[in-house]
Amino acid sequence: MQQIVGLLIIFGSVFGGYILMGGTFAAIWHPIEILVIAGAGAGALVLGNPGHILHELAHQLKKIIVRKKYDSEFQRQLLLLMYELLQLAAGGLKALDAHVEAPKDSAIFQRYPSVLEEQKLLAFIVDNFRLMAMGKINAHELEGVLEQELELIHEELTQPAKSLGKIGEAMPGFGILAAVLGIVITMGTVGGGASSGEIAEKVGAAMVGTFIGIFLCYGLIDPICNMLKQLVGEEAGALESVKVVLVTHVSGKPPLLAIDAGRRLVQLNTKPSFAQLESWINAMESGESGGGRAKAA
């Protein structure tokens, strides 16, 4: 809803102001110029990026369109999933084999569908529980491994926004390209005996290309890139939270303290309080709506 309001403000301000100044839509409606500019931008995006970056870009755009949010319910499911896994691991990491080998068939993972939908997060969780089960690894070693992995994941996740941002920066240039082509066509009509009025009309139409390029850059693509960056920040926050939970667990802390360490890295707008975390855990353990205090051991 907020994004729709933002679009209405942008289009209303730009085109509404244009109409109030006496302009007409007929003067700026030139689909061929839009085709030239948007097509050149799309082609440059395809040319300059490998397939997996384009696939990730499409995936992230889909998320911001359907407004897939890492809200408080998602954080609840993630923290409770990690708590259950740590509780099960207390009896030995081998007890987790059946769950991490086929998480979509696991009764534990199936209780948390929001996490199951996040393929990168799910892979990060099960891969690192496998790593912990394979042999002795201390907290310092695990933290170093996870830091390197998260750095690579973050780089891959931010690349689509960077690539789209580069295309956005090029939009004014593509707009000038369309305008130059329009001027070339206009000059061709001069030799054909076009009147000064006809020439002025064609020059005005050519200049629309510059307007379209600038509008696409600052009015649409730049805000979309900003939304993609925020989305990546939310995804990275979930991964960091899992990392801290695992490192804290390996250092010998009880499950509740490990989960609380991960809770502290949740973004402020969806971060639960410690009391709320306890109530979630107690509700899960008792099958009731809350109450009591979770055990710290």
GROMACS .gro file of C-alpha atoms in nm:
model
  297
    1MET     CA    1   0.000   0.000   0.000
    2GLN     CA    2   0.279   0.240   0.090
    3GLN     CA    3   0.449   0.176  -0.245
    4ILE     CA    4   0.125   0.252  -0.432
    5VAL     CA    5   0.092   0.579  -0.241
    6GLY     CA    6   0.450   0.667  -0.330
    7LEU     CA    7   0.388   0.600  -0.700
    8LEU     CA    8   0.072   0.811  -0.692
    9ILE     CA    9   0.265   1.099  -0.536
   10ILE     CA   10   0.542   1.075  -0.798
   11PHE     CA   11   0.312   1.051  -1.099
   12GLY     CA   12   0.066   1.304  -0.957
   13SER     CA   13   0.337   1.559  -0.884
   14VAL     CA   14   0.521   1.524  -1.216
   15PHE     CA   15   0.237   1.481  -1.461
   16GLY     CA   16  -0.016   1.677  -1.256
   17GLY     CA   17   0.223   1.970  -1.245
   18TYR     CA   18   0.281   1.936  -1.619
   19ILE     CA   19  -0.094   1.951  -1.686
   20LEU     CA   20  -0.135   2.252  -1.456
   21MET     CA   21   0.134   2.431  -1.656
   22GLY     CA   22  -0.078   2.385  -1.967
   23GLY     CA   23   0.082   2.073  -2.111
   24THR     CA   24  -0.101   1.786  -2.279
   25PHE     CA   25  -0.039   1.414  -2.258
   26ALA     CA   26  -0.042   1.390  -2.637
   27ALA     CA   27   0.276   1.598  -2.649
   28ILE     CA   28   0.472   1.360  -2.424
   29TRP     CA   29   0.318   1.026  -2.522
   30HIS     CA   30   0.576   0.871  -2.754
   31PRO     CA   31   0.579   0.490  -2.712
   32ILE     CA   32   0.863   0.443  -2.959
   33GLU     CA   33   1.097   0.655  -2.748
   34ILE     CA   34   0.995   0.455  -2.439
   35LEU     CA   35   1.076   0.138  -2.637
   36VAL     CA   36   1.419   0.273  -2.734
   37ILE     CA   37   1.512   0.382  -2.381
   38ALA     CA   38   1.365   0.092  -2.184
   39GLY     CA   39   1.480  -0.163  -2.441
   40ALA     CA   40   1.837  -0.030  -2.438
   41GLY     CA   41   1.838  -0.041  -2.057
   42ALA     CA   42   1.704  -0.396  -2.046
   43GLY     CA   43   1.954  -0.508  -2.308
   44ALA     CA   44   2.243  -0.351  -2.116
   45LEU     CA   45   2.125  -0.527  -1.800
   46VAL     CA   46   2.119  -0.864  -1.976
   47LEU     CA   47   2.451  -0.802  -2.149
   48GLY     CA   48   2.636  -0.696  -1.836
   49ASN     CA   49   2.521  -0.962  -1.589
   50PRO     CA   50   2.539  -1.343  -1.567
   51GLY     CA   51   2.220  -1.546  -1.553
   52HIS     CA   52   2.225  -1.611  -1.179
   53ILE     CA   53   2.236  -1.237  -1.104
   54LEU     CA   54   1.937  -1.176  -1.334
   55HIS     CA   55   1.752  -1.464  -1.166
   56GLU     CA   56   1.823  -1.320  -0.821
   57LEU     CA   57   1.710  -0.976  -0.941
   58ALA     CA   58   1.380  -1.122  -1.062
   59HIS     CA   59   1.342  -1.306  -0.731
   60GLN     CA   60   1.401  -0.990  -0.527
   61LEU     CA   61   1.168  -0.781  -0.745
   62LYS     CA   62   0.897  -1.041  -0.692
   63LYS     CA   63   0.948  -1.012  -0.317
   64ILE     CA   64   0.907  -0.635  -0.310
   65ILE     CA   65   0.601  -0.656  -0.536
   66VAL     CA   66   0.420  -0.909  -0.316
   67ARG     CA   67   0.571  -0.737  -0.009
   68LYS     CA   68   0.728  -1.044   0.146
   69LYS     CA   69   0.826  -0.908   0.487
   70TYR     CA   70   1.053  -1.036   0.761
   71ASP     CA   71   0.793  -0.936   1.018
   72SER     CA   72   0.749  -1.034   1.382
   73GLU     CA   73   0.581  -1.362   1.284
   74PHE     CA   74   0.880  -1.456   1.069
   75GLN     CA   75   1.117  -1.373   1.355
   76ARG     CA   76   0.905  -1.582   1.592
   77GLN     CA   77   0.923  -1.883   1.363
   78LEU     CA   78   1.297  -1.845   1.305
   79LEU     CA   79   1.385  -1.814   1.673
   80LEU     CA   80   1.158  -2.101   1.777
   81LEU     CA   81   1.297  -2.323   1.502
   82MET     CA   82   1.652  -2.257   1.619
   83TYR     CA   83   1.546  -2.323   1.979
   84GLU     CA   84   1.392  -2.659   1.889
   85LEU     CA   85   1.699  -2.760   1.691
   86LEU     CA   86   1.931  -2.665   1.976
   87GLN     CA   87   1.717  -2.854   2.225
   88LEU     CA   88   1.734  -3.161   2.002
   89ALA     CA   89   2.110  -3.114   1.957
   90ALA     CA   90   2.154  -3.126   2.335
   91GLY     CA   91   2.122  -3.503   2.306
   92GLY     CA   92   2.393  -3.512   2.042
   93LEU     CA   93   2.417  -3.350   1.702
   94LYS     CA   94   2.359  -3.685   1.533
   95ALA     CA   95   1.997  -3.659   1.648
   96LEU     CA   96   1.958  -3.376   1.395
   97ASP     CA   97   2.061  -3.586   1.093
   98ALA     CA   98   1.709  -3.682   0.986
   99HIS     CA   99   1.595  -3.319   1.010
  100VAL     CA  100   1.883  -3.139   0.836
  101GLU     CA  101   1.917  -3.397   0.559
  102ALA     CA  102   1.555  -3.350   0.447
  103PRO     CA  103   1.423  -3.033   0.615
  104LYS     CA  104   1.107  -3.017   0.403
  105ASP     CA  105   1.011  -3.363   0.532
  106SER     CA  106   1.102  -3.280   0.891
  107ALA     CA  107   0.818  -3.238   1.142
  108ILE     CA  108   1.019  -2.965   1.314
  109PHE     CA  109   1.081  -2.757   1.002
  110GLN     CA  110   0.724  -2.805   0.880
  111ARG     CA  111   0.601  -2.618   1.188
  112TYR     CA  112   0.777  -2.308   1.057
  113PRO     CA  113   0.665  -2.253   0.694
  114SER     CA  114   0.798  -1.897   0.673
  115VAL     CA  115   1.152  -2.026   0.722
  116LEU     CA  116   1.100  -2.314   0.479
  117GLU     CA  117   1.012  -2.061   0.207
  118GLU     CA  118   1.350  -1.888   0.244
  119GLN     CA  119   1.582  -2.114   0.049
  120LYS     CA  120   1.907  -1.934   0.128
  121LEU     CA  121   1.830  -1.910   0.497
  122LEU     CA  122   1.719  -2.274   0.509
  123ALA     CA  123   2.036  -2.389   0.334
  124PHE     CA  124   2.248  -2.181   0.572
  125ILE     CA  125   2.083  -2.341   0.876
  126VAL     CA  126   2.101  -2.704   0.765
  127ASP     CA  127   2.451  -2.677   0.614
  128ASN     CA  128   2.599  -2.541   0.933
  129PHE     CA  129   2.425  -2.792   1.157
  130ARG     CA  130   2.579  -3.058   0.930
  131LEU     CA  131   2.917  -2.889   0.973
  132MET     CA  132   2.882  -2.896   1.351
  133ALA     CA  133   2.779  -3.263   1.341
  134MET     CA  134   3.077  -3.366   1.128
  135GLY     CA  135   3.333  -3.309   1.398
  136LYS     CA  136   3.467  -3.098   1.682
  137ILE     CA  137   3.472  -2.727   1.601
  138ASN     CA  138   3.517  -2.449   1.852
  139ALA     CA  139   3.328  -2.120   1.859
  140HIS     CA  140   3.617  -1.916   1.717
  141GLU     CA  141   3.665  -2.148   1.420
  142LEU     CA  142   3.293  -2.163   1.350
  143GLU     CA  143   3.260  -1.785   1.366
  144GLY     CA  144   3.543  -1.743   1.115
  145VAL     CA  145   3.385  -1.990   0.872
  146LEU     CA  146   3.042  -1.828   0.902
  147GLU     CA  147   3.180  -1.475   0.861
  148GLN     CA  148   3.340  -1.571   0.529
  149GLU     CA  149   3.024  -1.744   0.410
  150LEU     CA  150   2.803  -1.450   0.504
  151GLU     CA  151   3.036  -1.209   0.328
  152LEU     CA  152   3.000  -1.406   0.004
  153ILE     CA  153   2.621  -1.436   0.045
  154HIS     CA  154   2.588  -1.063   0.111
  155GLU     CA  155   2.793  -0.981  -0.198
  156GLU     CA  156   2.569  -1.201  -0.412
  157LEU     CA  157   2.251  -1.057  -0.262
  158THR     CA  158   2.358  -0.694  -0.314
  159GLN     CA  159   2.476  -0.743  -0.673
  160PRO     CA  160   2.125  -0.718  -0.830
  161ALA     CA  161   2.063  -0.377  -0.669
  162LYS     CA  162   2.408  -0.260  -0.781
  163SER     CA  163   2.349  -0.379  -1.137
  164LEU     CA  164   2.003  -0.224  -1.156
  165GLY     CA  165   2.143   0.097  -1.007
  166LYS     CA  166   2.403   0.115  -1.286
  167ILE     CA  167   2.125   0.085  -1.544
  168GLY     CA  168   1.930   0.356  -1.362
  169GLU     CA  169   2.232   0.586  -1.382
  170ALA     CA  170   2.250   0.517  -1.757
  171MET     CA  171   1.884   0.605  -1.819
  172PRO     CA  172   1.946   0.980  -1.876
  173GLY     CA  173   2.212   0.881  -2.129
  174PHE     CA  174   1.971   0.649  -2.309
  175GLY     CA  175   1.719   0.935  -2.299
  176ILE     CA  176   1.971   1.159  -2.475
  177LEU     CA  177   2.029   0.878  -2.727
  178ALA     CA  178   1.658   0.871  -2.808
  179ALA     CA  179   1.653   1.252  -2.828
  180VAL     CA  180   1.947   1.253  -3.072
  181LEU     CA  181   1.772   0.999  -3.293
  182GLY     CA  182   1.464   1.225  -3.289
  183ILE     CA  183   1.675   1.524  -3.391
  184VAL     CA  184   1.827   1.322  -3.676
  185ILE     CA  185   1.477   1.242  -3.802
  186THR     CA  186   1.377   1.608  -3.762
  187MET     CA  187   1.674   1.726  -3.965
  188GLY     CA  188   1.570   1.487  -4.238
  189THR     CA  189   1.234   1.660  -4.265
  190VAL     CA  190   1.396   1.998  -4.315
  191GLY     CA  191   1.512   1.899  -4.661
  192GLY     CA  192   1.162   1.780  -4.737
  193GLY     CA  193   1.025   2.128  -4.691
  194ALA     CA  194   0.877   2.091  -4.342
  195SER     CA  195   0.734   2.408  -4.195
  196SER     CA  196   0.880   2.573  -3.887
  197GLY     CA  197   0.578   2.455  -3.685
  198GLU     CA  198   0.631   2.093  -3.790
  199ILE     CA  199   1.002   2.115  -3.710
  200ALA     CA  200   0.931   2.262  -3.366
  201GLU     CA  201   0.683   1.983  -3.295
  202LYS     CA  202   0.937   1.715  -3.388
  203VAL     CA  203   1.211   1.880  -3.183
  204GLY     CA  204   0.975   1.888  -2.884
  205ALA     CA  205   0.895   1.520  -2.937
  206ALA     CA  206   1.267   1.440  -2.952
  207MET     CA  207   1.329   1.618  -2.621
  208VAL     CA  208   1.071   1.392  -2.455
  209GLY     CA  209   1.335   1.119  -2.469
  210THR     CA  210   1.555   1.315  -2.227
  211PHE     CA  211   1.259   1.359  -1.993
  212ILE     CA  212   1.174   0.987  -2.000
  213GLY     CA  213   1.534   0.888  -1.922
  214ILE     CA  214   1.561   1.123  -1.626
  215PHE     CA  215   1.217   1.025  -1.495
  216LEU     CA  216   1.295   0.653  -1.512
  217CYS     CA  217   1.627   0.707  -1.335
  218TYR     CA  218   1.518   0.916  -1.039
  219GLY     CA  219   1.145   0.850  -1.026
  220LEU     CA  220   1.135   0.471  -1.057
  221ILE     CA  221   1.463   0.280  -1.077
  222ASP     CA  222   1.643   0.458  -0.792
  223PRO     CA  223   1.357   0.398  -0.541
  224ILE     CA  224   1.334   0.034  -0.653
  225CYS     CA  225   1.708  -0.010  -0.591
  226ASN     CA  226   1.662   0.137  -0.245
  227MET     CA  227   1.384  -0.114  -0.171
  228LEU     CA  228   1.609  -0.398  -0.291
  229LYS     CA  229   1.886  -0.283  -0.057
  230GLN     CA  230   1.644  -0.278   0.237
  231LEU     CA  231   1.524  -0.626   0.146
  232VAL     CA  232   1.882  -0.754   0.137
  233GLY     CA  233   1.943  -0.592   0.477
  234GLU     CA  234   1.648  -0.786   0.621
  235GLU     CA  235   1.771  -1.114   0.470
  236ALA     CA  236   2.125  -1.050   0.593
  237GLY     CA  237   1.989  -0.974   0.940
  238ALA     CA  238   1.818  -1.314   0.957
  239LEU     CA  239   2.140  -1.487   0.852
  240GLU     CA  240   2.344  -1.292   1.108
  241SER     CA  241   2.095  -1.388   1.377
  242VAL     CA  242   2.136  -1.758   1.293
  243LYS     CA  243   2.514  -1.721   1.291
  244VAL     CA  244   2.519  -1.572   1.640
  245VAL     CA  245   2.286  -1.845   1.772
  246LEU     CA  246   2.514  -2.119   1.637
  247VAL     CA  247   2.837  -1.959   1.761
  248THR     CA  248   2.687  -1.898   2.106
  249HIS     CA  249   2.565  -2.258   2.122
  250VAL     CA  250   2.906  -2.398   2.026
  251SER     CA  251   3.067  -2.183   2.296
  252GLY     CA  252   2.871  -2.387   2.551
  253LYS     CA  253   2.580  -2.157   2.637
  254PRO     CA  254   2.233  -2.310   2.700
  255PRO     CA  255   1.970  -2.291   2.423
  256LEU     CA  256   1.772  -1.999   2.569
  257LEU     CA  257   2.081  -1.781   2.601
  258ALA     CA  258   2.192  -1.876   2.249
  259ILE     CA  259   1.850  -1.782   2.109
  260ASP     CA  260   1.853  -1.455   2.303
  261ALA     CA  261   2.191  -1.371   2.150
  262GLY     CA  262   2.033  -1.413   1.807
  263ARG     CA  263   1.730  -1.208   1.910
  264ARG     CA  264   1.952  -0.911   1.979
  265LEU     CA  265   2.050  -0.892   1.611
  266VAL     CA  266   1.691  -0.872   1.485
  267GLN     CA  267   1.605  -0.535   1.327
  268LEU     CA  268   1.447  -0.296   1.576
  269ASN     CA  269   1.110  -0.271   1.402
  270THR     CA  270   1.051  -0.649   1.442
  271LYS     CA  271   1.274  -0.725   1.740
  272PRO     CA  272   1.087  -0.910   2.017
  273SER     CA  273   1.159  -0.840   2.382
  274PHE     CA  274   1.321  -1.107   2.595
  275ALA     CA  275   0.992  -1.152   2.781
  276GLN     CA  276   0.812  -1.204   2.451
  277LEU     CA  277   1.072  -1.458   2.344
  278GLU     CA  278   1.019  -1.645   2.671
  279SER     CA  279   0.642  -1.643   2.621
  280TRP     CA  280   0.683  -1.789   2.270
  281ILE     CA  281   0.905  -2.066   2.401
  282ASN     CA  282   0.676  -2.140   2.695
  283ALA     CA  283   0.372  -2.150   2.468
  284MET     CA  284   0.553  -2.391   2.237
  285GLU     CA  285   0.662  -2.616   2.522
  286SER     CA  286   0.328  -2.618   2.704
  287GLY     CA  287   0.100  -2.606   2.401
  288GLU     CA  288  -0.081  -2.312   2.559
  289SER     CA  289  -0.097  -1.942   2.477
  290GLY     CA  290   0.181  -1.838   2.714
  291GLY     CA  291   0.272  -1.799   3.078
  292GLY     CA  292   0.553  -1.925   3.297
  293ARG     CA  293   0.923  -1.877   3.246
  294ALA     CA  294   1.148  -2.065   3.011
  295LYS     CA  295   1.434  -2.257   3.155
  296ALA     CA  296   1.783  -2.129   3.091
  297ALA     CA  297   1.945  -2.471   3.084
   0.00000   0.00000   0.00000
